[in-house]
Tab-separated table of C-alpha atoms in Angstrom:
chain	number	residue	atom	x	y	z
A	1	UNK	CA	-11.672	4.157	1.618
A	2	UNK	CA	-13.156	1.670	4.066
A	3	UNK	CA	-10.987	-1.103	5.457
A	4	UNK	CA	-13.109	-3.657	3.637
A	5	UNK	CA	-12.288	-1.862	0.396
A	6	UNK	CA	-8.604	-1.640	1.333
A	7	UNK	CA	-8.436	-5.409	1.779
A	8	UNK	CA	-10.380	-6.168	-1.384
A	9	UNK	CA	-8.144	-3.759	-3.266
A	10	UNK	CA	-5.273	-6.200	-2.705
A	11	UNK	CA	-6.756	-8.603	-5.224
A	12	UNK	CA	-7.005	-5.940	-7.902
A	13	UNK	CA	-3.451	-4.759	-7.269
A	14	UNK	CA	-2.172	-8.309	-7.526
A	15	UNK	CA	-4.100	-8.976	-10.712
A	16	UNK	CA	-2.847	-5.774	-12.286
A	17	UNK	CA	0.756	-6.565	-11.429
A	18	UNK	CA	0.833	-10.193	-12.509
A	19	UNK	CA	-1.078	-9.913	-15.767
A	20	UNK	CA	0.827	-6.794	-16.754
A	21	UNK	CA	-1.840	-4.153	-16.366
A	22	UNK	CA	-1.132	-0.469	-15.840
A	23	UNK	CA	1.918	0.539	-13.847
A	24	UNK	CA	2.049	4.208	-12.956
A	25	UNK	CA	5.208	5.958	-11.859
A	26	UNK	CA	6.133	9.475	-10.937
A	27	UNK	CA	7.773	11.394	-13.708
A	28	UNK	CA	9.502	13.732	-11.313
A	29	UNK	CA	13.245	13.551	-10.930
A	30	UNK	CA	15.152	12.782	-7.754
A	31	UNK	CA	14.523	15.656	-5.334
A	32	UNK	CA	17.536	17.721	-4.378
A	33	UNK	CA	17.129	16.672	-0.744
A	34	UNK	CA	20.047	18.656	0.602
A	35	UNK	CA	18.417	21.855	-0.646
A	36	UNK	CA	15.000	21.282	0.959
A	37	UNK	CA	14.442	23.046	4.277
A	38	UNK	CA	11.939	21.912	6.871
A	39	UNK	CA	10.344	25.374	6.967
A	40	UNK	CA	9.797	25.234	3.208
A	41	UNK	CA	8.614	21.643	3.131
A	42	UNK	CA	6.099	21.878	5.980
A	43	UNK	CA	4.757	25.326	5.066
A	44	UNK	CA	1.982	23.692	3.032
A	45	UNK	CA	0.415	20.277	2.645
A	46	UNK	CA	2.006	18.059	-0.010
A	47	UNK	CA	1.023	14.592	-1.100
A	48	UNK	CA	3.138	11.787	0.320
A	49	UNK	CA	4.871	10.268	-2.680
A	50	UNK	CA	5.729	6.577	-2.471
A	51	UNK	CA	7.879	4.359	-4.653
A	52	UNK	CA	6.586	0.798	-4.215
A	53	UNK	CA	8.489	-0.624	-7.186
A	54	UNK	CA	12.100	-0.922	-8.185
A	55	UNK	CA	12.666	1.813	-10.800
A	56	UNK	CA	14.269	-0.595	-13.271
A	57	UNK	CA	12.863	-4.022	-12.384
A	58	UNK	CA	9.084	-3.817	-11.873
A	59	UNK	CA	8.867	-7.577	-11.231
A	60	UNK	CA	11.170	-7.412	-8.212
A	61	UNK	CA	9.144	-8.363	-5.139
A	62	UNK	CA	10.610	-7.955	-1.652
A	63	UNK	CA	8.931	-9.496	1.367
A	64	UNK	CA	9.485	-10.225	5.037
A	65	UNK	CA	8.549	-13.859	5.617
A	66	UNK	CA	5.865	-14.187	8.289
A	67	UNK	CA	3.281	-16.525	9.791
A	68	UNK	CA	0.753	-15.289	7.227
A	69	UNK	CA	2.897	-16.675	4.408
A	70	UNK	CA	3.018	-20.042	6.173
A	71	UNK	CA	-0.772	-20.095	6.576
A	72	UNK	CA	-1.131	-19.511	2.847
A	73	UNK	CA	1.117	-22.395	1.903
A	74	UNK	CA	4.230	-20.360	1.077
A	75	UNK	CA	7.053	-22.362	2.612
A	76	UNK	CA	10.812	-22.759	2.372
A	77	UNK	CA	11.825	-19.479	4.021
A	78	UNK	CA	12.884	-18.366	7.512
A	79	UNK	CA	10.413	-16.289	9.488
A	80	UNK	CA	11.362	-12.643	10.048
A	81	UNK	CA	13.951	-12.467	7.262
A	82	UNK	CA	13.908	-10.268	4.162
A	83	UNK	CA	13.846	-11.844	0.709
A	84	UNK	CA	13.760	-10.750	-2.907
A	85	UNK	CA	12.045	-12.690	-5.661
A	86	UNK	CA	9.753	-12.071	-8.639
A	87	UNK	CA	5.981	-11.959	-8.197
A	88	UNK	CA	5.435	-15.240	-9.972
A	89	UNK	CA	8.246	-17.032	-8.075
A	90	UNK	CA	7.153	-16.568	-4.457
A	91	UNK	CA	6.132	-20.237	-4.236
A	92	UNK	CA	9.583	-21.281	-5.501
A	93	UNK	CA	12.262	-20.550	-2.865
A	94	UNK	CA	15.033	-21.725	-5.181
A	95	UNK	CA	14.546	-18.534	-7.197
A	96	UNK	CA	14.596	-16.298	-4.105
A	97	UNK	CA	17.503	-14.350	-2.592
A	98	UNK	CA	17.988	-13.645	1.114
A	99	UNK	CA	18.953	-9.979	1.110
A	100	UNK	CA	19.699	-9.275	4.776
A	101	UNK	CA	21.406	-11.687	7.219
A	102	UNK	CA	19.430	-10.716	10.350
A	103	UNK	CA	15.767	-10.654	11.297
A	104	UNK	CA	13.921	-7.436	10.532
A	105	UNK	CA	10.603	-6.035	11.723
A	106	UNK	CA	9.474	-3.787	8.833
A	107	UNK	CA	10.660	-2.266	5.560
A	108	UNK	CA	9.580	0.290	2.966
A	109	UNK	CA	10.712	0.458	-0.700
A	110	UNK	CA	12.139	3.844	-1.691
A	111	UNK	CA	13.044	4.001	-5.378
A	112	UNK	CA	16.026	1.646	-5.821
A	113	UNK	CA	16.537	1.255	-2.072
A	114	UNK	CA	14.856	-0.444	0.874
A	115	UNK	CA	14.447	1.369	4.184
A	116	UNK	CA	14.628	-1.403	6.765
A	117	UNK	CA	14.340	-1.640	10.538
A	118	UNK	CA	16.098	-4.238	12.643
A	119	UNK	CA	16.641	-3.879	16.362
A	120	UNK	CA	16.586	-0.151	17.152
A	121	UNK	CA	17.895	1.027	13.812
A	122	UNK	CA	16.428	2.241	10.528
A	123	UNK	CA	18.839	1.871	7.631
A	124	UNK	CA	18.886	1.697	3.851
A	125	UNK	CA	20.151	-1.126	1.657
A	126	UNK	CA	19.830	-1.808	-2.043
A	127	UNK	CA	17.760	-4.639	-3.516
A	128	UNK	CA	20.765	-6.954	-3.267
A	129	UNK	CA	21.133	-6.257	0.452
A	130	UNK	CA	24.313	-4.239	-0.076
A	131	UNK	CA	25.508	-0.680	0.614
A	132	UNK	CA	23.956	-0.450	4.063
A	133	UNK	CA	23.700	3.076	5.493
A	134	UNK	CA	22.244	3.917	8.900
A	135	UNK	CA	19.524	6.579	8.750
A	136	UNK	CA	18.598	6.903	12.424
A	137	UNK	CA	18.513	5.118	15.753
A	138	UNK	CA	15.103	4.629	17.419
A	139	UNK	CA	13.955	4.295	21.030
A	140	UNK	CA	12.494	0.837	20.483
A	141	UNK	CA	11.316	-1.745	18.002
A	142	UNK	CA	9.757	-0.244	14.883
A	143	UNK	CA	6.426	-1.936	14.127
A	144	UNK	CA	5.255	0.128	11.119
A	145	UNK	CA	7.068	2.211	8.528
A	146	UNK	CA	6.173	4.204	5.409
A	147	UNK	CA	8.924	6.161	3.702
A	148	UNK	CA	10.053	8.123	0.694
A	149	UNK	CA	13.357	9.875	0.069
A	150	UNK	CA	12.320	12.919	2.127
A	151	UNK	CA	10.110	11.614	4.947
A	152	UNK	CA	9.954	8.519	7.115
A	153	UNK	CA	6.863	7.778	9.176
A	154	UNK	CA	7.393	5.047	11.746
A	155	UNK	CA	5.775	3.667	14.902
A	156	UNK	CA	7.429	2.595	18.146
A	157	UNK	CA	5.311	1.471	21.132
A	158	UNK	CA	2.102	2.753	19.483
A	159	UNK	CA	3.541	6.237	19.034
A	160	UNK	CA	3.881	7.739	15.546
A	161	UNK	CA	7.040	9.622	14.561
A	162	UNK	CA	7.954	11.650	11.475
A	163	UNK	CA	11.597	11.962	10.400
A	164	UNK	CA	12.563	14.670	7.907
A	165	UNK	CA	15.646	13.227	6.225
A	166	UNK	CA	17.323	16.362	4.743
A	167	UNK	CA	17.690	18.059	8.136
A	168	UNK	CA	17.538	14.923	10.324
A	169	UNK	CA	14.546	16.420	12.119
A	170	UNK	CA	12.496	14.029	14.258
A	171	UNK	CA	8.947	14.915	15.351
A	172	UNK	CA	6.687	12.938	17.654
A	173	UNK	CA	3.288	13.136	15.939
A	174	UNK	CA	1.037	11.390	18.435
A	175	UNK	CA	-0.415	8.238	19.941
A	176	UNK	CA	-1.804	5.485	17.697
A	177	UNK	CA	-2.988	2.834	20.177
A	178	UNK	CA	-3.460	-0.627	18.696
A	179	UNK	CA	-2.365	0.485	15.229
A	180	UNK	CA	-2.684	-2.197	12.550
A	181	UNK	CA	-2.017	-0.189	9.416
A	182	UNK	CA	-1.113	3.332	8.346
A	183	UNK	CA	-1.234	5.206	5.050
A	184	UNK	CA	0.343	8.678	4.913
A	185	UNK	CA	-1.773	11.044	2.855
A	186	UNK	CA	0.689	13.896	2.997
A	187	UNK	CA	3.511	15.526	4.926
A	188	UNK	CA	0.891	16.520	7.521
A	189	UNK	CA	-1.939	13.970	7.657
A	190	UNK	CA	-1.809	10.199	8.105
A	191	UNK	CA	-4.566	7.600	7.950
A	192	UNK	CA	-4.340	4.761	10.478
A	193	UNK	CA	-6.607	2.038	11.819
A	194	UNK	CA	-6.928	-0.297	14.793
A	195	UNK	CA	-8.837	-3.545	15.203
A	196	UNK	CA	-12.342	-3.369	16.602
A	197	UNK	CA	-12.349	-5.739	19.617
A	198	UNK	CA	-16.060	-6.456	19.054
A	199	UNK	CA	-15.603	-7.616	15.476
A	200	UNK	CA	-15.830	-11.265	14.487
A	201	UNK	CA	-16.312	-13.134	11.234
A	202	UNK	CA	-19.803	-14.104	12.349
A	203	UNK	CA	-20.728	-10.498	13.152
A	204	UNK	CA	-19.677	-9.097	9.797
A	205	UNK	CA	-21.913	-9.304	6.744
A	206	UNK	CA	-20.698	-11.287	3.771
A	207	UNK	CA	-19.004	-9.697	0.788
A	208	UNK	CA	-22.244	-9.829	-1.178
A	209	UNK	CA	-24.579	-8.181	1.356
A	210	UNK	CA	-26.096	-4.899	0.250
A	211	UNK	CA	-26.805	-3.643	3.761
A	212	UNK	CA	-23.255	-2.698	4.723
A	213	UNK	CA	-24.361	0.216	6.861
A	214	UNK	CA	-25.335	-2.222	9.631
A	215	UNK	CA	-21.998	-4.017	9.652
A	216	UNK	CA	-19.892	-4.160	12.781
A	217	UNK	CA	-16.682	-2.564	11.472
A	218	UNK	CA	-13.581	-4.736	11.387
A	219	UNK	CA	-11.400	-1.701	12.089
A	220	UNK	CA	-11.708	1.698	13.707
A	221	UNK	CA	-10.298	4.251	11.274
A	222	UNK	CA	-8.635	7.560	12.105
A	223	UNK	CA	-6.701	10.473	10.655
A	224	UNK	CA	-3.915	12.065	12.663
A	225	UNK	CA	-2.957	15.665	11.911
A	226	UNK	CA	0.676	16.575	12.573
A	227	UNK	CA	-0.149	20.290	12.573
A	228	UNK	CA	-2.148	19.891	15.770
A	229	UNK	CA	0.479	19.772	18.472
A	230	UNK	CA	-1.881	18.712	21.259
A	231	UNK	CA	-1.642	14.902	21.193
A	232	UNK	CA	-5.047	14.677	22.887
A	233	UNK	CA	-6.722	16.498	19.999
A	234	UNK	CA	-4.822	15.647	16.810
A	235	UNK	CA	-6.675	12.384	16.061
A	236	UNK	CA	-10.051	12.486	14.320
A	237	UNK	CA	-12.303	9.644	13.226
A	238	UNK	CA	-12.080	8.850	9.524
A	239	UNK	CA	-15.401	10.062	8.092
A	240	UNK	CA	-14.651	10.455	4.378
A	241	UNK	CA	-16.393	8.268	1.833
A	242	UNK	CA	-14.119	6.463	-0.662
A	243	UNK	CA	-14.987	9.081	-3.291
A	244	UNK	CA	-14.239	11.959	-0.897
A	245	UNK	CA	-10.972	10.352	0.143
A	246	UNK	CA	-9.901	9.938	-3.476
A	247	UNK	CA	-10.849	13.528	-4.272
A	248	UNK	CA	-8.880	14.795	-1.268
A	249	UNK	CA	-5.746	12.831	-2.153
A	250	UNK	CA	-5.873	13.822	-5.809
A	251	UNK	CA	-6.219	17.486	-4.814
A	252	UNK	CA	-2.882	17.472	-2.987
A	253	UNK	CA	0.126	18.718	-4.964
A	254	UNK	CA	3.508	17.086	-4.921
A	255	UNK	CA	6.400	19.035	-3.508
A	256	UNK	CA	8.598	20.577	-6.239
A	257	UNK	CA	12.325	20.268	-5.699
A	258	UNK	CA	14.729	23.108	-6.450
A	259	UNK	CA	15.344	21.640	-9.899
A	260	UNK	CA	13.460	24.006	-12.248
A	261	UNK	CA	12.825	21.131	-14.671
A	262	UNK	CA	11.089	19.132	-11.980
A	263	UNK	CA	7.424	20.025	-11.544
A	264	UNK	CA	6.990	17.331	-8.935
A	265	UNK	CA	3.343	17.035	-9.841
A	266	UNK	CA	3.096	15.154	-13.122
A	267	UNK	CA	2.624	11.449	-13.720
A	268	UNK	CA	3.418	9.463	-16.798
A	269	UNK	CA	1.552	6.274	-17.549
A	270	UNK	CA	3.608	3.185	-18.174
A	271	UNK	CA	0.474	1.189	-18.984
A	272	UNK	CA	0.368	-1.219	-21.856
A	273	UNK	CA	-2.030	-0.322	-24.684
A	274	UNK	CA	-2.517	-3.941	-25.714
A	275	UNK	CA	-2.150	-7.223	-23.820
A	276	UNK	CA	-2.821	-10.614	-25.357
A	277	UNK	CA	-4.591	-8.917	-28.238
A	278	UNK	CA	-6.941	-7.017	-25.904
A	279	UNK	CA	-7.092	-3.208	-25.796
A	280	UNK	CA	-6.044	-1.657	-22.484
A	281	UNK	CA	-8.078	-0.063	-21.013
A	282	UNK	CA	-11.110	-1.936	-22.278
A	283	UNK	CA	-13.811	-0.050	-24.170
A	284	UNK	CA	-16.323	-1.216	-21.572
A	285	UNK	CA	-14.383	0.389	-18.700
A	286	UNK	CA	-12.204	3.266	-19.991
A	287	UNK	CA	-9.956	5.386	-17.775
A	288	UNK	CA	-11.963	7.274	-15.177
A	289	UNK	CA	-14.932	4.900	-15.263
A	290	UNK	CA	-16.397	2.972	-12.337
A	291	UNK	CA	-17.273	-0.710	-11.931
A	292	UNK	CA	-20.856	0.167	-10.971
A	293	UNK	CA	-24.323	-0.163	-12.493
A	294	UNK	CA	-24.812	3.600	-12.812
A	295	UNK	CA	-21.252	4.618	-13.719
A	296	UNK	CA	-20.842	6.639	-10.518
A	297	UNK	CA	-18.437	6.127	-7.571
A	298	UNK	CA	-19.416	3.316	-5.204
A	299	UNK	CA	-20.259	4.400	-1.661
A	300	UNK	CA	-21.813	1.039	-0.698
A	301	UNK	CA	-22.429	-2.238	-2.504
A	302	UNK	CA	-25.884	-1.199	-3.709
A	303	UNK	CA	-24.767	0.086	-7.118
A	304	UNK	CA	-21.719	-2.138	-7.553
A	305	UNK	CA	-21.586	-4.661	-10.359
A	306	UNK	CA	-21.810	-8.201	-8.996
A	307	UNK	CA	-19.425	-9.922	-11.395
A	308	UNK	CA	-20.003	-13.652	-11.932
A	309	UNK	CA	-17.153	-15.581	-13.516
A	310	UNK	CA	-17.626	-17.534	-16.731
A	311	UNK	CA	-17.617	-20.854	-14.888
A	312	UNK	CA	-20.417	-19.552	-12.601
A	313	UNK	CA	-18.408	-20.541	-9.521
A	314	UNK	CA	-17.089	-17.187	-8.258
A	315	UNK	CA	-18.758	-13.825	-7.822
A	316	UNK	CA	-17.597	-10.570	-6.287
A	317	UNK	CA	-18.077	-6.813	-6.291
A	318	UNK	CA	-15.848	-3.742	-6.296
A	319	UNK	CA	-12.085	-4.365	-6.641
A	320	UNK	CA	-12.379	-8.140	-6.198
A	321	UNK	CA	-15.042	-8.362	-8.885
A	322	UNK	CA	-13.077	-6.110	-11.216
A	323	UNK	CA	-10.039	-8.343	-10.682
A	324	UNK	CA	-12.048	-11.324	-11.969
A	325	UNK	CA	-13.259	-9.245	-14.917
A	326	UNK	CA	-9.711	-8.134	-15.832
A	327	UNK	CA	-8.320	-11.661	-15.730
A	328	UNK	CA	-11.119	-13.073	-17.879
A	329	UNK	CA	-11.010	-10.108	-20.281
A	330	UNK	CA	-7.282	-10.504	-20.926
A	331	UNK	CA	-6.725	-14.211	-20.321
A	332	UNK	CA	-10.060	-15.515	-21.540
A	333	UNK	CA	-10.437	-17.923	-18.644
A	334	UNK	CA	-11.464	-17.987	-15.004
A	335	UNK	CA	-8.882	-17.975	-12.238
A	336	UNK	CA	-8.399	-21.314	-10.525
A	337	UNK	CA	-8.631	-21.422	-6.734
A	338	UNK	CA	-4.842	-21.859	-6.558
A	339	UNK	CA	-4.341	-18.797	-8.761
A	340	UNK	CA	-6.686	-16.775	-6.552
A	341	UNK	CA	-4.640	-17.684	-3.472
A	342	UNK	CA	-1.382	-16.907	-5.281
A	343	UNK	CA	-2.689	-13.535	-6.404
A	344	UNK	CA	-3.949	-12.596	-2.964
A	345	UNK	CA	-1.083	-13.799	-0.818
A	346	UNK	CA	1.724	-11.248	-1.279
A	347	UNK	CA	-0.586	-8.250	-1.194
A	348	UNK	CA	-2.854	-9.332	1.634
A	349	UNK	CA	0.287	-9.806	3.690
A	350	UNK	CA	1.708	-6.401	2.816
A	351	UNK	CA	-0.753	-4.149	1.042
A	352	UNK	CA	0.471	-0.743	2.258
């Protein structure tokens, strides 16, 4: 998935969350972590399973207040602190709870817990900021983190580390100079990107250009392979198309715990079948379909539907365009500019 698509995807994620679209969750049970060995776990490649939502309260939204919130008109909080609110209440600090008394740098939701870094420590707390437990001490300030209840990927001084929780095994994976974002694919491979110093708003084509191949990329994209021990050779340029990336991720199995009832590989849909009298998914775009003119995966903007809103003011393609379509299909009206900003803000600040 290109970085442009990753950023546009934020709008669709926000729309799906706020209007009550599909929410998918793993059906697997809690892994028996104490019974997983490193040799067993790293013997094959398994998909990195994440838990971005509270298992009981899907509206719970946790965020670290930053300069980006301020720029988007979200005020009333203290920069660098961790808060809990509901998606629709982020503009209303009176409904928000401070859940940790010190500044933090990063966090990652893990089922009903939050893995948080402050100072040179990674620790877990619950969504109320209670029951703190230290997981590990680091050699410096953690700038990026992605975690589940088995693995923690984190970055210190542009170096990527992998921590295997059951055996407290720490591996230095490799150098990630200038890292802006990372997305673990599996227990072995991690996507990451860095800003292109030659990029500028003026140099990049607009969202509606069809000739994307000539764009100056906003980010340089890479995949780092933990199986390659030579840190000079374990980083490759990201060369998969969005369709190839999706196919690769979907091909990866989940790790099965020692619980014989736990397949570790099945998903159950928690999607609504009807919202506001409208069938979900819509008949026009059923599950597995694409928001394109030919019904095939989009590899550039050439075949993407250019969705124009009912008021003829907004238009967009790919995830952004589909977000407009979803809102108008279910709500029957066009998003206002304020609603667009509110939908974008939390997810553009922390998409992955």
